[in-house]
CSV table of C-alpha atoms in Angstrom, one decimal:
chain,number,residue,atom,x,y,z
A,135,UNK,CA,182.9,35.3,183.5
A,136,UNK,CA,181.8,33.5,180.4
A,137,UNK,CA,183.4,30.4,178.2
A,138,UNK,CA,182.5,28.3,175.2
A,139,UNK,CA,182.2,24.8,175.5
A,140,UNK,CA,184.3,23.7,172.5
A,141,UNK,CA,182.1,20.2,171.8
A,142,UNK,CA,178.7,21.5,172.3
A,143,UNK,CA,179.4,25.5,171.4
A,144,UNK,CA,177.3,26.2,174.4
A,145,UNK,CA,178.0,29.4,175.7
A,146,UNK,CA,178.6,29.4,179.8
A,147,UNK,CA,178.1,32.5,181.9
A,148,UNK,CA,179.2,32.6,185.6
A,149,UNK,CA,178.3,34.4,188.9
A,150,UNK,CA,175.1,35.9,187.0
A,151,UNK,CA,174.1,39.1,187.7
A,152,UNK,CA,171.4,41.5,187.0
A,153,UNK,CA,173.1,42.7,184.2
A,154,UNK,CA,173.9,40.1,182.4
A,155,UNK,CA,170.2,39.6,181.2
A,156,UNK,CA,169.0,40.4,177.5
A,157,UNK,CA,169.1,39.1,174.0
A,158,UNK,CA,172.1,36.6,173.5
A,159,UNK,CA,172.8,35.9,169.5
A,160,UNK,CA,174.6,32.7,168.2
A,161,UNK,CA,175.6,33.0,164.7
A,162,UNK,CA,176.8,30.5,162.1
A,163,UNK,CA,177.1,31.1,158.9
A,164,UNK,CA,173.7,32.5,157.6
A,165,UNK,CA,172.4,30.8,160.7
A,166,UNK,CA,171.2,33.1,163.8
A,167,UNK,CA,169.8,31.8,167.2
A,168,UNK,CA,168.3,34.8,169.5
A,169,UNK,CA,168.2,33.4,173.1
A,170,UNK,CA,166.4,35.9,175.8
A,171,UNK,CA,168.5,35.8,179.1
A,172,UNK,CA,165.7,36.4,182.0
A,173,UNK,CA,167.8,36.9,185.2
A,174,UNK,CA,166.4,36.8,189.2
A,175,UNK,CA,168.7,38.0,192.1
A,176,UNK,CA,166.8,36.6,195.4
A,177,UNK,CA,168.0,38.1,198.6
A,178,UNK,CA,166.9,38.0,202.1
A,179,UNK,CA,167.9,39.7,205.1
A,180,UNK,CA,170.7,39.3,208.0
A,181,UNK,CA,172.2,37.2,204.9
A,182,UNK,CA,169.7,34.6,206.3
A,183,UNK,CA,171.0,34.9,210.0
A,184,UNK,CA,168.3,35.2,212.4
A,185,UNK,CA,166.8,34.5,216.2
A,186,UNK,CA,163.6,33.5,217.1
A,187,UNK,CA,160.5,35.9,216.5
A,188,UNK,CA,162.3,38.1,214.2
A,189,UNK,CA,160.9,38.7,210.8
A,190,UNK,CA,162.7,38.6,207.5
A,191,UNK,CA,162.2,40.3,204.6
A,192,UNK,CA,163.1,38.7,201.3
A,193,UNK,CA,163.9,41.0,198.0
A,194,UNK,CA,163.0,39.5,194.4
A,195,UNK,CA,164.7,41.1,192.0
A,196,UNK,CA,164.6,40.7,187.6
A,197,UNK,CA,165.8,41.6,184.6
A,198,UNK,CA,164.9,40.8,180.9
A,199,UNK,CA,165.0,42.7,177.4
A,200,UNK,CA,161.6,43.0,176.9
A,201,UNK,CA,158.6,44.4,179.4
A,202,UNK,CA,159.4,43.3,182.6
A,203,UNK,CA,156.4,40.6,183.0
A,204,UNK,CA,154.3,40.8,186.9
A,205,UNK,CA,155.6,38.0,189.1
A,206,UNK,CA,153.3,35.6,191.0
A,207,UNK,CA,155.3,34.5,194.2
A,208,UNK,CA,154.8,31.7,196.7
A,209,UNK,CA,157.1,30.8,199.4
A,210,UNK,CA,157.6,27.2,201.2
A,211,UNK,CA,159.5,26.8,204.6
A,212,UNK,CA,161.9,23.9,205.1
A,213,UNK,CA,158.9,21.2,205.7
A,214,UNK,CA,157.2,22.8,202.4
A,215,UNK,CA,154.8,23.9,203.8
A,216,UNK,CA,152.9,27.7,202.5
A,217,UNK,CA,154.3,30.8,204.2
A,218,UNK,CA,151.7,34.1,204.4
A,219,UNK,CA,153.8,36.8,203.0
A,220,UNK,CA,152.8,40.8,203.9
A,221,UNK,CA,153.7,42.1,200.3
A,222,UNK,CA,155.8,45.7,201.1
A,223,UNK,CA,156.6,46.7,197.4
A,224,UNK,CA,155.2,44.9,194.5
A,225,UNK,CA,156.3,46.7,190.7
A,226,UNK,CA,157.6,44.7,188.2
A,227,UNK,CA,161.7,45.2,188.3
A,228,UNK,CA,161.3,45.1,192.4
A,229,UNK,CA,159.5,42.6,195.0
A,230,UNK,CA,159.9,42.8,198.9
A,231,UNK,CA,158.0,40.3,200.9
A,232,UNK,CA,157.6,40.3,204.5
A,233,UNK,CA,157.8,37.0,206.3
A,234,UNK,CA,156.0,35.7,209.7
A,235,UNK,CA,158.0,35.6,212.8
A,236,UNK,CA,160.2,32.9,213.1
A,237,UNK,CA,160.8,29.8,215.4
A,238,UNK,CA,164.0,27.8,215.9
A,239,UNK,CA,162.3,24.9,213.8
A,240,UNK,CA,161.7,26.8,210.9
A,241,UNK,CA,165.7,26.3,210.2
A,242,UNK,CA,166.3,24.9,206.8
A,243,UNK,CA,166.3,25.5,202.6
A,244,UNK,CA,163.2,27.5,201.9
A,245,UNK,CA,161.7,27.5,198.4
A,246,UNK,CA,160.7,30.5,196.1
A,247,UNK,CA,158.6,29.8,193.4
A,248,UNK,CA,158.2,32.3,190.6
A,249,UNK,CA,155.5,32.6,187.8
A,250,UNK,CA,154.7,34.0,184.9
A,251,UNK,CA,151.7,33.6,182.4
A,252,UNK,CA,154.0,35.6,179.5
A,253,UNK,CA,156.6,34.6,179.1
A,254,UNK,CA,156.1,31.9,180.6
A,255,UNK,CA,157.7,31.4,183.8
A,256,UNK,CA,158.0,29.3,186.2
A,257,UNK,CA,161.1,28.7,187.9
A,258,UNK,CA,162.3,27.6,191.8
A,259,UNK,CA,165.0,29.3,193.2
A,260,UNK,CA,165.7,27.7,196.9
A,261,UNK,CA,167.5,29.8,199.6
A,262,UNK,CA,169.0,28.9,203.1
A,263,UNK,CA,167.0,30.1,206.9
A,264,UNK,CA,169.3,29.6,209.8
A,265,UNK,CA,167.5,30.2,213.2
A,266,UNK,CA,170.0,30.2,216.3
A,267,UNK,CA,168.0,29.3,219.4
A,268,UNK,CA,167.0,26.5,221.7
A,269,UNK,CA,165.7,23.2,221.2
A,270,UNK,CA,164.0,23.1,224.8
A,271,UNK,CA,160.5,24.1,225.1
A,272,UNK,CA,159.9,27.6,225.3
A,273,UNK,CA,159.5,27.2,229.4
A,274,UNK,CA,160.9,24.2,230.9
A,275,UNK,CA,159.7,23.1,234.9
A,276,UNK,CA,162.5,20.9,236.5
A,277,UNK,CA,161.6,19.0,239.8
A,278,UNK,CA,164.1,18.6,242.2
A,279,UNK,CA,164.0,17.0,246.2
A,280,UNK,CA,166.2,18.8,249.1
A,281,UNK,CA,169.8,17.2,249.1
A,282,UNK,CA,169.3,15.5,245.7
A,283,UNK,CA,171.6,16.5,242.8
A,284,UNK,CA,170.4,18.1,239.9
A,285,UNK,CA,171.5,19.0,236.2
A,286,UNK,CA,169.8,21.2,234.2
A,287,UNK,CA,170.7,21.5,230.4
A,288,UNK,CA,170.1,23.8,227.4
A,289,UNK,CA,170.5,22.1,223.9
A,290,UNK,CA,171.3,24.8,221.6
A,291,UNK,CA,171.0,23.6,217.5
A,292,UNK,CA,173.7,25.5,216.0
A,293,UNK,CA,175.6,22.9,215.2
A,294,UNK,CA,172.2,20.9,213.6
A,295,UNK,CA,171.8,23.8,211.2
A,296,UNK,CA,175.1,24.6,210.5
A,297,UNK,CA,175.8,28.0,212.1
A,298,UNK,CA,178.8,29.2,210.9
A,299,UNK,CA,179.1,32.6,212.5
A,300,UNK,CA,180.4,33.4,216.4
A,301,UNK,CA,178.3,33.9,218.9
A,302,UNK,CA,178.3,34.6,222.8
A,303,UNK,CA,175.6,33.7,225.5
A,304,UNK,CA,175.5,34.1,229.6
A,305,UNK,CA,173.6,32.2,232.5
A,306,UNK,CA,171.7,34.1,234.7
A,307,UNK,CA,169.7,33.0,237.7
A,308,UNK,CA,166.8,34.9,239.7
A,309,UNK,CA,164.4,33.6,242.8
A,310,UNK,CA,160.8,35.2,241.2
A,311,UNK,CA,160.0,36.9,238.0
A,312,UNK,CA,160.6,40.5,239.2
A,313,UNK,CA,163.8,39.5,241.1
A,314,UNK,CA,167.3,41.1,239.9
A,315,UNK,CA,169.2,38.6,237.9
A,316,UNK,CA,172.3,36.9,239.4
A,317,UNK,CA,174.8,36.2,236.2
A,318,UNK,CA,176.3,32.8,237.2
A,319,UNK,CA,178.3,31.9,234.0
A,320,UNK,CA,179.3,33.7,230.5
A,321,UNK,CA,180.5,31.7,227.3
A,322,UNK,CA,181.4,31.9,223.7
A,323,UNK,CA,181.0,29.6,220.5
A,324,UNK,CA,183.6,30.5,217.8
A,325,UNK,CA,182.6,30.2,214.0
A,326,UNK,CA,184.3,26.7,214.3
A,327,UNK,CA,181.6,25.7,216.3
A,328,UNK,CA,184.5,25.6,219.6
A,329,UNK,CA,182.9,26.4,223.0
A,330,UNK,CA,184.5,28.5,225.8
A,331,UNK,CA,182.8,28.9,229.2
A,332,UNK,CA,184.1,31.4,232.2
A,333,UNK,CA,182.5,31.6,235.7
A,334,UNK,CA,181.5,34.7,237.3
A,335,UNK,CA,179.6,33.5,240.9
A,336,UNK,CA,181.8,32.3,243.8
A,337,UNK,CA,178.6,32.4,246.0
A,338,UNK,CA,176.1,30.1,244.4
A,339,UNK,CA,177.8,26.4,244.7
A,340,UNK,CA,176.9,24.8,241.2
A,341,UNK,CA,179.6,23.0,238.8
A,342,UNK,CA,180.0,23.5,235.1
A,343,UNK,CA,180.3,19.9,233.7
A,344,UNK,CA,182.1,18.9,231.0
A,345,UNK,CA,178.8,18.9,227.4
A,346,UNK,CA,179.4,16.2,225.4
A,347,UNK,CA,177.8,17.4,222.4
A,348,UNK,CA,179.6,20.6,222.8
A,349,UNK,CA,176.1,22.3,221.8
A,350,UNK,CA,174.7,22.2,225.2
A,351,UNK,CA,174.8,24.4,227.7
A,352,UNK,CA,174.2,22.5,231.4
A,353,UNK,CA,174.4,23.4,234.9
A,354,UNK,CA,175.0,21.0,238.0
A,355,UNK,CA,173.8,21.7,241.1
A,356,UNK,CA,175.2,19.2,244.2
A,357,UNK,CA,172.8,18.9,247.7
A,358,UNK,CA,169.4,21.2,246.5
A,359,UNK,CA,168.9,23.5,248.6
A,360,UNK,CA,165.2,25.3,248.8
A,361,UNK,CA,166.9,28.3,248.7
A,362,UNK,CA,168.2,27.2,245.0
A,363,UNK,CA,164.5,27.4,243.7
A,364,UNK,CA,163.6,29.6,240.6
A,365,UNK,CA,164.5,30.7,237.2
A,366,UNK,CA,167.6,29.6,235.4
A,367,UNK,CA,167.7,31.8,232.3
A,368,UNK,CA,170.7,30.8,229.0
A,369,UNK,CA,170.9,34.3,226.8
A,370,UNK,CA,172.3,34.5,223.4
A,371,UNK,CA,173.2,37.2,221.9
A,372,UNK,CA,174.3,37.5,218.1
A,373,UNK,CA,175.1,40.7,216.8
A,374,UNK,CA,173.2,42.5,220.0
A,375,UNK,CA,170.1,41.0,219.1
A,376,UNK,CA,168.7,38.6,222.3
A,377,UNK,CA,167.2,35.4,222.6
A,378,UNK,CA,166.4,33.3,225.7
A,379,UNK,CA,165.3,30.5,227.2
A,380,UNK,CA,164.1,29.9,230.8
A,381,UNK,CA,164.0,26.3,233.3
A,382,UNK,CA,162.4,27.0,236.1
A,383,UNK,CA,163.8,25.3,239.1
A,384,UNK,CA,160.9,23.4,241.6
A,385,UNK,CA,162.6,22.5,244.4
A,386,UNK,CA,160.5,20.1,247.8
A,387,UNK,CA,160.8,19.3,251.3
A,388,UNK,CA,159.2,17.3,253.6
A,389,UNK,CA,159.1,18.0,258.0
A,390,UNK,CA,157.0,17.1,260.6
A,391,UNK,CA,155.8,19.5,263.8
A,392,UNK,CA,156.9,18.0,266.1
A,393,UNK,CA,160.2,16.5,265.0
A,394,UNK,CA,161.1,13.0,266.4
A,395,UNK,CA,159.3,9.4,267.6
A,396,UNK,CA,155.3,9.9,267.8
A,397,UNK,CA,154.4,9.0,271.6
A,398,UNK,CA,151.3,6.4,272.3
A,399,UNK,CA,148.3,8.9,271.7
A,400,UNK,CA,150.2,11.7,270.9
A,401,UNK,CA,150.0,13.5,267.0
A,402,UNK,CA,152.0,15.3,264.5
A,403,UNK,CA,151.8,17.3,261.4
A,404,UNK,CA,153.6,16.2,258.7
A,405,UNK,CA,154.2,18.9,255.9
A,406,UNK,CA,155.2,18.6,251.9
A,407,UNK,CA,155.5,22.1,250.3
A,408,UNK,CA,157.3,23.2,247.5
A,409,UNK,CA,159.0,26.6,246.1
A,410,UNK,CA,156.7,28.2,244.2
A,411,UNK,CA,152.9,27.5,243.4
A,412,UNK,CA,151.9,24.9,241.3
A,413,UNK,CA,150.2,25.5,237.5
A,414,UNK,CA,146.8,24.2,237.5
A,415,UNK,CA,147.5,20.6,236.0
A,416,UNK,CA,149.8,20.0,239.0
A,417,UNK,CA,149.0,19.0,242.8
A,418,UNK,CA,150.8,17.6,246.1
A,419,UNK,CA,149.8,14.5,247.6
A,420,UNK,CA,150.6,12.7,250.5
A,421,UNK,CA,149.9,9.0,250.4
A,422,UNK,CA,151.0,6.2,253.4
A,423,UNK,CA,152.2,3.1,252.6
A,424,UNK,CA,150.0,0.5,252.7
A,425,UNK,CA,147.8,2.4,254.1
A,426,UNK,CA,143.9,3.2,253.2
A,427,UNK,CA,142.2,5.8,251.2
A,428,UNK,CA,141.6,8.2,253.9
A,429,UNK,CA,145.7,8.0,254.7
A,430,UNK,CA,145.5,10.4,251.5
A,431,UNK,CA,145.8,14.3,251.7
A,432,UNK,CA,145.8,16.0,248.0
A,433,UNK,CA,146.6,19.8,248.0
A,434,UNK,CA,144.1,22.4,246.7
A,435,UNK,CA,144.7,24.3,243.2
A,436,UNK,CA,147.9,26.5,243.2
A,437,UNK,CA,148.7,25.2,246.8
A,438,UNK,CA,152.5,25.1,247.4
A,439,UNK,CA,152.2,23.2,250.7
A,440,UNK,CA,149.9,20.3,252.1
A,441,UNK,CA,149.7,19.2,255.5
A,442,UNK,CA,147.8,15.7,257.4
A,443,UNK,CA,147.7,15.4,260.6
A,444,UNK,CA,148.6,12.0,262.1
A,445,UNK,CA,148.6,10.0,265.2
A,446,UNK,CA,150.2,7.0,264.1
A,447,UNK,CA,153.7,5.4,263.4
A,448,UNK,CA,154.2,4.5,259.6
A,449,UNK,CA,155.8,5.3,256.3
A,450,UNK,CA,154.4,8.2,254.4
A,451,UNK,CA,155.3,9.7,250.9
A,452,UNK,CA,154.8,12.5,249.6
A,453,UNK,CA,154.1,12.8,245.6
A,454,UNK,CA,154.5,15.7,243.4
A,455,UNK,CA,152.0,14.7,240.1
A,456,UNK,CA,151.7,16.8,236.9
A,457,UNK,CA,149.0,15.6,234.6
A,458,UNK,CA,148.7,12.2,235.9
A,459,UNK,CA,152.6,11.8,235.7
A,460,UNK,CA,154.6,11.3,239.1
A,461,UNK,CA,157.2,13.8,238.7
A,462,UNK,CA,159.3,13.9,242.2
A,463,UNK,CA,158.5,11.9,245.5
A,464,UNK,CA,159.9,12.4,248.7
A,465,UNK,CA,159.1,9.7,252.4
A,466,UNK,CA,158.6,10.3,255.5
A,467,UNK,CA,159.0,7.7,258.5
A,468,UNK,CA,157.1,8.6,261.5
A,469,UNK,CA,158.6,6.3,264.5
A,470,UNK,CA,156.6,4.8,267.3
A,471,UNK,CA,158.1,6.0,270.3
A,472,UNK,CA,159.4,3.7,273.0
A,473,UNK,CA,157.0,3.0,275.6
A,474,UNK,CA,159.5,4.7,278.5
A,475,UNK,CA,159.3,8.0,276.2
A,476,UNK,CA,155.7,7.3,276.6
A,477,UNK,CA,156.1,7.3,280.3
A,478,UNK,CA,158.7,9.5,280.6
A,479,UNK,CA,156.2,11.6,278.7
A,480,UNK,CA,153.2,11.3,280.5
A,481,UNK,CA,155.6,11.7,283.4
A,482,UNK,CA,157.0,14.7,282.6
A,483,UNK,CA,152.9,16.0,281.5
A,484,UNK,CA,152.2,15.1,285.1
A,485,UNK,CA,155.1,16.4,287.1
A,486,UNK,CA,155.2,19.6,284.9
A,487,UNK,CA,150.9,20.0,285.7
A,488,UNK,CA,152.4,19.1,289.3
A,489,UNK,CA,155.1,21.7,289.1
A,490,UNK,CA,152.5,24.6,287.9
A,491,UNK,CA,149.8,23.9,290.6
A,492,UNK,CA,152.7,24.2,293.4
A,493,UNK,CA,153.9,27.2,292.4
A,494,UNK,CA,150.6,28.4,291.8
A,495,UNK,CA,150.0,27.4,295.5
A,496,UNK,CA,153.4,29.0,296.6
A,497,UNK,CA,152.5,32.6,295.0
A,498,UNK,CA,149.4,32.7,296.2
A,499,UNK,CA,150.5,31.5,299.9
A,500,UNK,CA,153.5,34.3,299.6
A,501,UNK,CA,150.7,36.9,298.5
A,502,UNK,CA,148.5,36.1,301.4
A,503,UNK,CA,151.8,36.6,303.4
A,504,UNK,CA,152.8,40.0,301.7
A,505,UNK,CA,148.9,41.0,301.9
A,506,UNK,CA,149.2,40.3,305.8
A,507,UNK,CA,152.6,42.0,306.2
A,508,UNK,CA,151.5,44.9,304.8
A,509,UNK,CA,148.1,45.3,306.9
A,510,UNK,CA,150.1,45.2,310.4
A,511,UNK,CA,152.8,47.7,309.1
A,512,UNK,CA,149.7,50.4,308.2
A,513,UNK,CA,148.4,49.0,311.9
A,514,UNK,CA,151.6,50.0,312.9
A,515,UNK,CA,152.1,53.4,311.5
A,516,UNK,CA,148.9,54.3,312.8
A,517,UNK,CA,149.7,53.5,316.6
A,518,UNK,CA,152.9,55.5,316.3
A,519,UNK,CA,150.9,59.0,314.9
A,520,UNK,CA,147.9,58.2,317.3
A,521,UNK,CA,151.1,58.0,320.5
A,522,UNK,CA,152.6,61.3,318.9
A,523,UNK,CA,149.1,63.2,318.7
A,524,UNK,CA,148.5,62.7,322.2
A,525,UNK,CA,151.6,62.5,324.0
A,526,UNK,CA,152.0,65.0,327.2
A,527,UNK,CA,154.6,66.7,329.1
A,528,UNK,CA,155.0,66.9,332.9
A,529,UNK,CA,157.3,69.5,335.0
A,530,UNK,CA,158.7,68.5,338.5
A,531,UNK,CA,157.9,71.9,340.3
């Protein structure tokens, strides 16, 4: 593992190891040079292969000919930046550090520097951190209206950081928290970086389309339905460790009660709601057009529904706002009914109060009757045993 370089004489050692340090002698002639070889092996676990929020441990190891000399260690992550190390063994051949939890952005060449007051050392030794995750938010809220078409995506970074090892990942979907998972799809990324998906739900309509980059994972869901509210969950898994990532599906409708035109004088309810509660920064809001400020109905805290009541034909929209940012929006137009619905109506009110004061009239005309009937048959039976009682019989002699 070692040459001479014939113009210089310099002597060139390869694939260093431990071993190789000591006391290296040049001579020529009378002449000799004594050069101390001070060698560092620099480690770190899962061969730098990791998910987010596990913690790596990095091994700093060294070899000289003379008394070992105590190390002063700093680390620097990939935007050189100071990492707190928990020292876990700290003698002089032998240094394990223990590093923080890690993030996806924490990807990148960290930096080891190494000193020495004697000898004097001080020397850099740079090693790679590869973090396989997500470059979505830790927990993602998509908005989506009834009937619209929605498409919800994952952007994975193993391609940004260079992953170079195979990896597999699945879909699963679940209506609350606590609910049982429903897998949906499963999928595999080669070492090449090539991506294969298969599906697994015939029951939940949703396509798989086509990622271009190939490092993202989406979903497509045609028509919303309410029902397809809740928590879309992409696993990966890497050598049966986990990591996840959630988008939380927020799916709203509009409806009035009653359905259809609005009569002259008559009123509806119209109601906006939505899946699951709001968070706190969040709120409904339902808003007519060009109408005034008190055509406006804003839902309480953590309300998932809001309701105003109405008496008059117009447009009305319905406004789903997260920090001061309009997020979805559904309308609503309320019809003025035509004025012989009005009087068909009013004439169908009145013939149906009509209706229920005549047969009111009729039952209590055929009680009166029953009430009557039944008097003159007691009258009756009582004539007949009264007859009976006294009856008499006569003899011709």
């Amino acid at each position: 593992r070692s040459e001479i370089i014939p113009n210089t004489k310099q002597l060139k050692v390869l694939n260093l190891k431990l071993t190789d340090a000591g006391i290296y002698t040049c001579e020529y002639g009378s002449h000799k040079v004594h050069i101390s070889l001070h060698v560092f092996e620099l480690t770190i676990s899962s061969d730098g292969h990791f998910l987010p929020n596990e913690v790596p441990k990095l091994t700093l190891m060294q070899n000289s000919s003379k008394p070992l000399p105590n190390l002063s260690i700093t680390l620097f992550n990939s935007n050189n930046n100071t990492v707190i190390t928990n020292p876990l063994e700290n003698a002089p051949q032998k240094y394990i550090l223990q590093l923080k939890k890690l993030e996806a952005t924490d990807s990148g060449t960290w930096m080891c520097h190494v000193h020495a007051d004697s000898p004097l050392i001080n020397q850099n030794i740079a090693f790679d951190v590869k973090v396989l995750g997500f470059q979505n938010p830790v927990l993602e809220r998509k908005y989506a209206t009834v009937d619209s078409t929605v498409i919800l995506s994952w952007h994975l970074n193993f391609r940004k950081i260079i992953w170079k090892e195979g990896f597999t990942g699945r879909l699963n979907w679940k209506r609350q928290e606590n609910a049982t998972p429903h897998e949906l799809f499963d999928f595999n990324v080669t070492a090449r970086g090539e991506q294969h998906k298969t599906k697994k739900s015939n029951h939940f309509r949703f396509e798989i389309p086509e990622s271009k980059p190939e490092s993202t994972i989406e979903l497509k869901l045609h028509k919303v339905h309410f029902n397809h509210s809740g928590q879309y969950q992409c696993q990966l898994a890497y050598k049966g460790r986990y990591t996840q990532n959630k988008i939380e599906l927020v799916v709203m409708k509009v409806s009035a009660n009653p359905v259809g035109p609005l009569p002259s004088g008559a009123k509806t309810t119209l109601i906006c709601q939505v899946s699951s509660p709001l968070p706190p920064n969040a709120h409904l809001l339902w808003e007519r057009v060009n109408g005034t400020q008190e055509d406006v109905k804003k839902s309480k805290q953590n309300e998932a529904k809001v309701e105003v009541n109405i008496s008059a034909a117009g447009l009305w929209n319905c406004h789903l706002i997260e920090d001061n940012d309009m997020k979805i929006s559904l309308s609503y137009p309320v019809e003025e009914a035509p004025v012989w619905i009005s009087y068909a109506v009013t004439g169908a009110s009145i013939g149906g109060s009509v209706l229920v004061f005549g047969l009111a009239c009729l039952c209590i005309i055929s009680g009166i009757s029953w009430q009557r009937r039944r008097q003159r048959a007691k009258r009756m039976i009582r004539a007949r045993q009264y007859l009976l009682e006294n009856k008499t019989c006569q003899c011709q002699q």
